[in-house]
Amino acid sequence: MTRKKILTAMIKEKKSALQKAADLLANQEQSSKILRRKLLLRKYDAADVDEALNKLKKYNYLDDAEACRHQFENLYSAGKLSVNQIIGKLIQRGFDKNFIEQLIPDDVDDYEFQTAKKLLAKKFPDAGKFDRAKAWQFLLARGFDGEIISSLLSE
């Protein structure tokens, strides 16, 4: 075998579950639930996957609580999504709903109002020249509470 073929064969060898998990975490912060699912989809043995996740947790490379907190803060500070949308997005990413709800700050009503106001201004640039029903539907579809929408539209 030539040197090139040997190197190619070495590269093509399947990585261990731990190596693949580390690669996936290096690309994007994720929950242990999603990481486990991705590894199993790549045909790794369930015992190897569990061992890899336990090692990553032991050395603090995988911390669901911290990852969830970090992602919540990023989405919340961006101010582009309602809190309901943020919760839904984080649940899709494999985080626990009860933990996510503990992260919601006290100023949530003000945040929702300001975010809805920004989205409404972006969707309907001509201030005051929009159909209230369409605006209501637009904001409701994005997870805003009826109370927030009515207070915004009555402004």
mmCIF file of C-alpha atoms in Angstrom:
data_model
loop_
_atom_site.group_PDB
_atom_site.id
_atom_site.type_symbol
_atom_site.label_atom_id
_atom_site.label_comp_id
_atom_site.label_asym_id
_atom_site.label_seq_id
_atom_site.Cartn_x
_atom_site.Cartn_y
_atom_site.Cartn_z
ATOM 1 C CA MET A 1 0.000 0.000 0.000
ATOM 2 C CA THR A 2 1.228 3.448 -0.797
ATOM 3 C CA ARG A 3 1.640 6.091 1.845
ATOM 4 C CA LYS A 4 -1.263 8.097 0.428
ATOM 5 C CA LYS A 5 -3.628 5.118 0.643
ATOM 6 C CA ILE A 6 -2.581 4.425 4.229
ATOM 7 C CA LEU A 7 -3.232 8.041 5.220
ATOM 8 C CA THR A 8 -6.597 8.023 3.459
ATOM 9 C CA ALA A 9 -7.578 4.811 5.240
ATOM 10 C CA MET A 10 -6.568 6.291 8.600
ATOM 11 C CA ILE A 11 -8.626 9.407 7.982
ATOM 12 C CA LYS A 12 -11.660 7.371 6.990
ATOM 13 C CA GLU A 13 -11.551 5.311 10.204
ATOM 14 C CA LYS A 14 -14.604 5.930 12.276
ATOM 15 C CA LYS A 15 -14.035 8.249 15.206
ATOM 16 C CA SER A 16 -14.998 7.121 18.672
ATOM 17 C CA ALA A 17 -18.280 8.379 20.120
ATOM 18 C CA LEU A 18 -16.322 10.674 22.438
ATOM 19 C CA GLN A 19 -14.329 12.186 19.575
ATOM 20 C CA LYS A 20 -17.443 12.724 17.470
ATOM 21 C CA ALA A 21 -19.302 14.251 20.428
ATOM 22 C CA ALA A 22 -16.400 16.623 21.038
ATOM 23 C CA ASP A 23 -16.390 17.570 17.342
ATOM 24 C CA LEU A 24 -20.118 18.279 17.432
ATOM 25 C CA LEU A 25 -19.763 20.378 20.588
ATOM 26 C CA ALA A 26 -16.880 22.302 19.061
ATOM 27 C CA ASN A 27 -19.165 23.369 16.219
ATOM 28 C CA GLN A 28 -22.208 24.286 18.300
ATOM 29 C CA GLU A 29 -23.297 24.294 21.923
ATOM 30 C CA GLN A 30 -26.083 21.752 22.381
ATOM 31 C CA SER A 31 -28.022 19.775 24.929
ATOM 32 C CA SER A 32 -27.064 16.264 25.952
ATOM 33 C CA LYS A 33 -30.404 15.037 24.591
ATOM 34 C CA ILE A 34 -29.725 16.364 21.074
ATOM 35 C CA LEU A 35 -26.084 15.290 21.192
ATOM 36 C CA ARG A 36 -27.142 11.779 22.188
ATOM 37 C CA ARG A 37 -29.662 11.669 19.332
ATOM 38 C CA LYS A 38 -27.051 12.821 16.791
ATOM 39 C CA LEU A 39 -24.562 10.188 17.913
ATOM 40 C CA LEU A 40 -27.141 7.419 17.797
ATOM 41 C CA LEU A 41 -28.149 8.505 14.292
ATOM 42 C CA ARG A 42 -24.512 8.082 13.307
ATOM 43 C CA LYS A 43 -24.757 4.422 14.368
ATOM 44 C CA TYR A 44 -22.702 4.629 17.567
ATOM 45 C CA ASP A 45 -23.420 2.032 20.233
ATOM 46 C CA ALA A 46 -25.756 3.352 22.977
ATOM 47 C CA ALA A 47 -23.340 2.292 25.740
ATOM 48 C CA ASP A 48 -20.457 4.144 24.034
ATOM 49 C CA VAL A 49 -22.649 7.210 23.593
ATOM 50 C CA ASP A 50 -23.648 7.216 27.266
ATOM 51 C CA GLU A 51 -20.026 6.777 28.324
ATOM 52 C CA ALA A 52 -18.935 9.646 26.068
ATOM 53 C CA LEU A 53 -21.663 11.961 27.388
ATOM 54 C CA ASN A 54 -20.779 11.090 30.979
ATOM 55 C CA LYS A 55 -17.110 11.908 30.337
ATOM 56 C CA LEU A 56 -18.041 15.215 28.728
ATOM 57 C CA LYS A 57 -20.274 16.073 31.683
ATOM 58 C CA LYS A 58 -17.590 15.034 34.178
ATOM 59 C CA TYR A 59 -15.096 17.443 32.642
ATOM 60 C CA ASN A 60 -17.717 20.211 32.267
ATOM 61 C CA TYR A 61 -17.699 20.221 28.481
ATOM 62 C CA LEU A 62 -21.379 19.354 28.462
ATOM 63 C CA ASP A 63 -23.611 21.235 30.892
ATOM 64 C CA ASP A 64 -27.284 21.427 29.934
ATOM 65 C CA ALA A 65 -28.137 24.077 32.512
ATOM 66 C CA GLU A 66 -25.338 26.397 31.442
ATOM 67 C CA ALA A 67 -25.964 25.833 27.733
ATOM 68 C CA CYS A 68 -29.675 26.525 28.171
ATOM 69 C CA ARG A 69 -28.977 29.665 30.209
ATOM 70 C CA HIS A 70 -26.491 30.903 27.626
ATOM 71 C CA GLN A 71 -28.801 30.283 24.669
ATOM 72 C CA PHE A 72 -31.761 31.861 26.482
ATOM 73 C CA GLU A 73 -29.731 34.989 27.230
ATOM 74 C CA ASN A 74 -28.599 35.247 23.597
ATOM 75 C CA LEU A 75 -32.115 34.914 22.204
ATOM 76 C CA TYR A 76 -33.607 37.220 24.835
ATOM 77 C CA SER A 77 -31.011 39.945 24.372
ATOM 78 C CA ALA A 78 -31.440 39.838 20.583
ATOM 79 C CA GLY A 79 -35.006 41.048 21.103
ATOM 80 C CA LYS A 80 -36.389 39.431 17.967
ATOM 81 C CA LEU A 81 -38.545 36.666 19.457
ATOM 82 C CA SER A 82 -41.368 36.520 21.965
ATOM 83 C CA VAL A 83 -40.687 34.621 25.162
ATOM 84 C CA ASN A 84 -43.029 31.871 23.933
ATOM 85 C CA GLN A 85 -40.954 31.528 20.766
ATOM 86 C CA ILE A 86 -37.748 31.408 22.803
ATOM 87 C CA ILE A 87 -39.196 28.672 25.017
ATOM 88 C CA GLY A 88 -40.308 26.697 21.968
ATOM 89 C CA LYS A 89 -36.926 27.041 20.294
ATOM 90 C CA LEU A 90 -35.086 25.850 23.401
ATOM 91 C CA ILE A 91 -37.442 22.898 23.867
ATOM 92 C CA GLN A 92 -36.685 21.896 20.267
ATOM 93 C CA ARG A 93 -33.009 22.055 21.163
ATOM 94 C CA GLY A 94 -33.593 19.463 23.880
ATOM 95 C CA PHE A 95 -33.780 21.565 27.032
ATOM 96 C CA ASP A 96 -36.272 21.030 29.857
ATOM 97 C CA LYS A 97 -39.297 23.356 29.797
ATOM 98 C CA ASN A 98 -39.379 23.729 33.590
ATOM 99 C CA PHE A 99 -35.759 24.872 33.640
ATOM 100 C CA ILE A 100 -36.321 27.286 30.761
ATOM 101 C CA GLU A 101 -39.275 28.894 32.546
ATOM 102 C CA GLN A 102 -37.064 29.553 35.578
ATOM 103 C CA LEU A 103 -34.805 31.682 33.363
ATOM 104 C CA ILE A 104 -37.557 34.146 32.408
ATOM 105 C CA PRO A 105 -36.749 37.498 34.050
ATOM 106 C CA ASP A 106 -39.206 39.722 35.903
ATOM 107 C CA ASP A 107 -39.269 42.406 33.193
ATOM 108 C CA VAL A 108 -40.877 40.012 30.706
ATOM 109 C CA ASP A 109 -43.922 42.239 30.065
ATOM 110 C CA ASP A 110 -41.769 45.213 29.130
ATOM 111 C CA TYR A 111 -39.585 42.980 26.949
ATOM 112 C CA GLU A 112 -42.636 41.525 25.182
ATOM 113 C CA PHE A 113 -44.093 44.992 24.581
ATOM 114 C CA GLN A 114 -40.835 46.397 23.176
ATOM 115 C CA THR A 115 -40.184 43.322 21.028
ATOM 116 C CA ALA A 116 -43.726 43.334 19.635
ATOM 117 C CA LYS A 117 -43.365 47.055 18.914
ATOM 118 C CA LYS A 118 -40.115 46.465 16.984
ATOM 119 C CA LEU A 119 -41.587 43.600 14.982
ATOM 120 C CA LEU A 120 -44.720 45.578 14.188
ATOM 121 C CA ALA A 121 -42.654 48.574 13.024
ATOM 122 C CA LYS A 122 -40.571 46.298 10.824
ATOM 123 C CA LYS A 123 -43.586 44.512 9.320
ATOM 124 C CA PHE A 124 -45.648 47.683 8.831
ATOM 125 C CA PRO A 125 -43.184 50.542 8.196
ATOM 126 C CA ASP A 126 -45.949 53.119 7.632
ATOM 127 C CA ALA A 127 -46.825 53.905 11.232
ATOM 128 C CA GLY A 128 -50.555 54.099 11.734
ATOM 129 C CA LYS A 129 -51.329 52.799 8.247
ATOM 130 C CA PHE A 130 -51.909 49.135 8.929
ATOM 131 C CA ASP A 131 -54.862 46.865 9.334
ATOM 132 C CA ARG A 132 -55.347 46.160 13.042
ATOM 133 C CA ALA A 133 -56.621 42.640 12.336
ATOM 134 C CA LYS A 134 -53.544 41.804 10.287
ATOM 135 C CA ALA A 135 -51.257 43.296 12.932
ATOM 136 C CA TRP A 136 -53.073 41.321 15.639
ATOM 137 C CA GLN A 137 -52.747 38.085 13.636
ATOM 138 C CA PHE A 138 -49.082 38.786 12.868
ATOM 139 C CA LEU A 139 -48.168 39.261 16.534
ATOM 140 C CA LEU A 140 -50.350 36.427 17.784
ATOM 141 C CA ALA A 141 -48.648 34.036 15.348
ATOM 142 C CA ARG A 142 -45.320 35.026 16.889
ATOM 143 C CA GLY A 143 -46.396 34.012 20.375
ATOM 144 C CA PHE A 144 -47.334 37.342 21.894
ATOM 145 C CA ASP A 145 -50.074 37.483 24.517
ATOM 146 C CA GLY A 146 -53.391 39.123 23.616
ATOM 147 C CA GLU A 147 -52.973 41.614 26.469
ATOM 148 C CA ILE A 148 -49.630 42.814 25.101
ATOM 149 C CA ILE A 149 -51.010 43.043 21.564
ATOM 150 C CA SER A 150 -54.082 45.034 22.595
ATOM 151 C CA SER A 151 -52.043 47.463 24.687
ATOM 152 C CA LEU A 152 -49.640 47.950 21.772
ATOM 153 C CA LEU A 153 -52.379 48.462 19.199
ATOM 154 C CA SER A 154 -54.279 50.872 21.410
ATOM 155 C CA GLU A 155 -51.198 53.091 21.615
#
